[in-house]
Coordinates of C-alpha atoms in Angstrom, one line a residue:
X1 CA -41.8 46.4 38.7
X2 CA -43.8 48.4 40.7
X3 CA -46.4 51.0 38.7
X4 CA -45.0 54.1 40.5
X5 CA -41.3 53.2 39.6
X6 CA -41.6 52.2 36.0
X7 CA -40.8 55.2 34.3
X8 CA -37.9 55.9 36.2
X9 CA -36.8 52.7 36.1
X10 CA -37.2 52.0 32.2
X11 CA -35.3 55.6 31.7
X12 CA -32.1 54.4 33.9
X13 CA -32.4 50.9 32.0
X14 CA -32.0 52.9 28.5
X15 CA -29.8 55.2 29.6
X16 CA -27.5 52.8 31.0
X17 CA -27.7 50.1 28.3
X18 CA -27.1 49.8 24.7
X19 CA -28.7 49.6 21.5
X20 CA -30.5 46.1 22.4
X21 CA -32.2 48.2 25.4
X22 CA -33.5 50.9 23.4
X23 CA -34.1 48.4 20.7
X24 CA -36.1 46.3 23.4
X25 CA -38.1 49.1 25.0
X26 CA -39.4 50.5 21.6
X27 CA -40.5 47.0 20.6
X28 CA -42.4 46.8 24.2
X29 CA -44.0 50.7 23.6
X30 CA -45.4 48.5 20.1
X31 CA -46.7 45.7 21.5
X32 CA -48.5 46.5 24.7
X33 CA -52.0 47.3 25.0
X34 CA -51.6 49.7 27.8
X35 CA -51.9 53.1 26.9
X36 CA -50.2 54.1 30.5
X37 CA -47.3 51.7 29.8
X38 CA -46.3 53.2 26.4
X39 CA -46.5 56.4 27.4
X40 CA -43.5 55.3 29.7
X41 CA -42.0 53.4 27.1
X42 CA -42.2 56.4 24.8
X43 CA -40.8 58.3 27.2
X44 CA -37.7 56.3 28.4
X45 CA -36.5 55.9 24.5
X46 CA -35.5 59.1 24.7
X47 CA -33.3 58.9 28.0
X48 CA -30.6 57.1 25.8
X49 CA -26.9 59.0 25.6
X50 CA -26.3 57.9 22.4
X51 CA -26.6 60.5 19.8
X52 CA -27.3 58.5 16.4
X53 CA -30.8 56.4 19.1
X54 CA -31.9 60.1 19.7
X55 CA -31.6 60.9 15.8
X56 CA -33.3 58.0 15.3
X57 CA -35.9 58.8 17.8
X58 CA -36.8 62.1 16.0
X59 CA -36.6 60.2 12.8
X60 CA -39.9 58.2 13.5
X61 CA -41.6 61.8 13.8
X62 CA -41.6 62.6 10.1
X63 CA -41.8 58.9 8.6
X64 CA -45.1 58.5 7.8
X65 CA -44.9 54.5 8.5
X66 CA -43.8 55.2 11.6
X67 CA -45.7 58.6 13.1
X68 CA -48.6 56.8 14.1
X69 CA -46.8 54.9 16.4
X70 CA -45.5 57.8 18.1
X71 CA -46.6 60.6 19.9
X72 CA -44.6 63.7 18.3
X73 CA -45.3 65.7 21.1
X74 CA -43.9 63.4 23.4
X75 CA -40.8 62.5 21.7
X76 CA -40.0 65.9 20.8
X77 CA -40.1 67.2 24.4
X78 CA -38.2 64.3 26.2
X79 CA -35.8 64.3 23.9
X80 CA -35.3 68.1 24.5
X81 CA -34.9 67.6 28.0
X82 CA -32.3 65.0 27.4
X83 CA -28.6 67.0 28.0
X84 CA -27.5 65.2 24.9
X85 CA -31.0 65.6 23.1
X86 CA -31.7 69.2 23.6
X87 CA -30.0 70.6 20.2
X88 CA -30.9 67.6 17.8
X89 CA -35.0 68.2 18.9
X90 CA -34.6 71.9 18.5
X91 CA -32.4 70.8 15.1
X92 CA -34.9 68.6 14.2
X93 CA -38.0 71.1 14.8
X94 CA -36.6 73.7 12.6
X95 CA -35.7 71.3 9.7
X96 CA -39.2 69.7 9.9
X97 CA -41.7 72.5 11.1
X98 CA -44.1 71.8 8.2
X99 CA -44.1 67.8 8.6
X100 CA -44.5 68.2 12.5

């Protein structure tokens, strides 16, 4: 995949697939040493429709075993722009202001 088409393409690939997709992509954003490619890894997870991936998503934020691996920032404000996303981050932000 071409550098300048990776992000959009790993967002449509989420969005249109499944839980193996997502499952696959945040396994990738783990294992690769490029800081550029998890960043668009990162990104695409939260491009998903499904409700209970997005949850999940914000979930990582406040485990402690797993906010290292993310990037709270990121996820909070891609999932926010997500149609289906936009009230769980906001949810989620107001529930866990003091772990954020």
């Amino acid at each position: 995949i071409h550098p300048n088409l990776r992000s959009i393409i790993y967002c449509h690939a989420v969005a249109a697939g499944r839980t193996e997709e997502w499952e696959f992509a945040w396994e990738k954003s783990q294992t690769t040493n490029s800081t550029v490619e998890k960043e668009h890894l990162l990104r695409a997870l939260s491009c998903t429709t499904e409700v209970w991936l997005l949850n999940r998503y914000l979930e990582y934020c406040s485990d402690p075993k797993k906010k290292d691996l993310v990037n709270v920032a990121t996820v909070l404000s891609t999932v926010a722009e997500n149609v289906v996303g936009f009230k769980l981050a906001w949810n989620f932000i107001r529930q866990h202001w003091e772990h954020i």
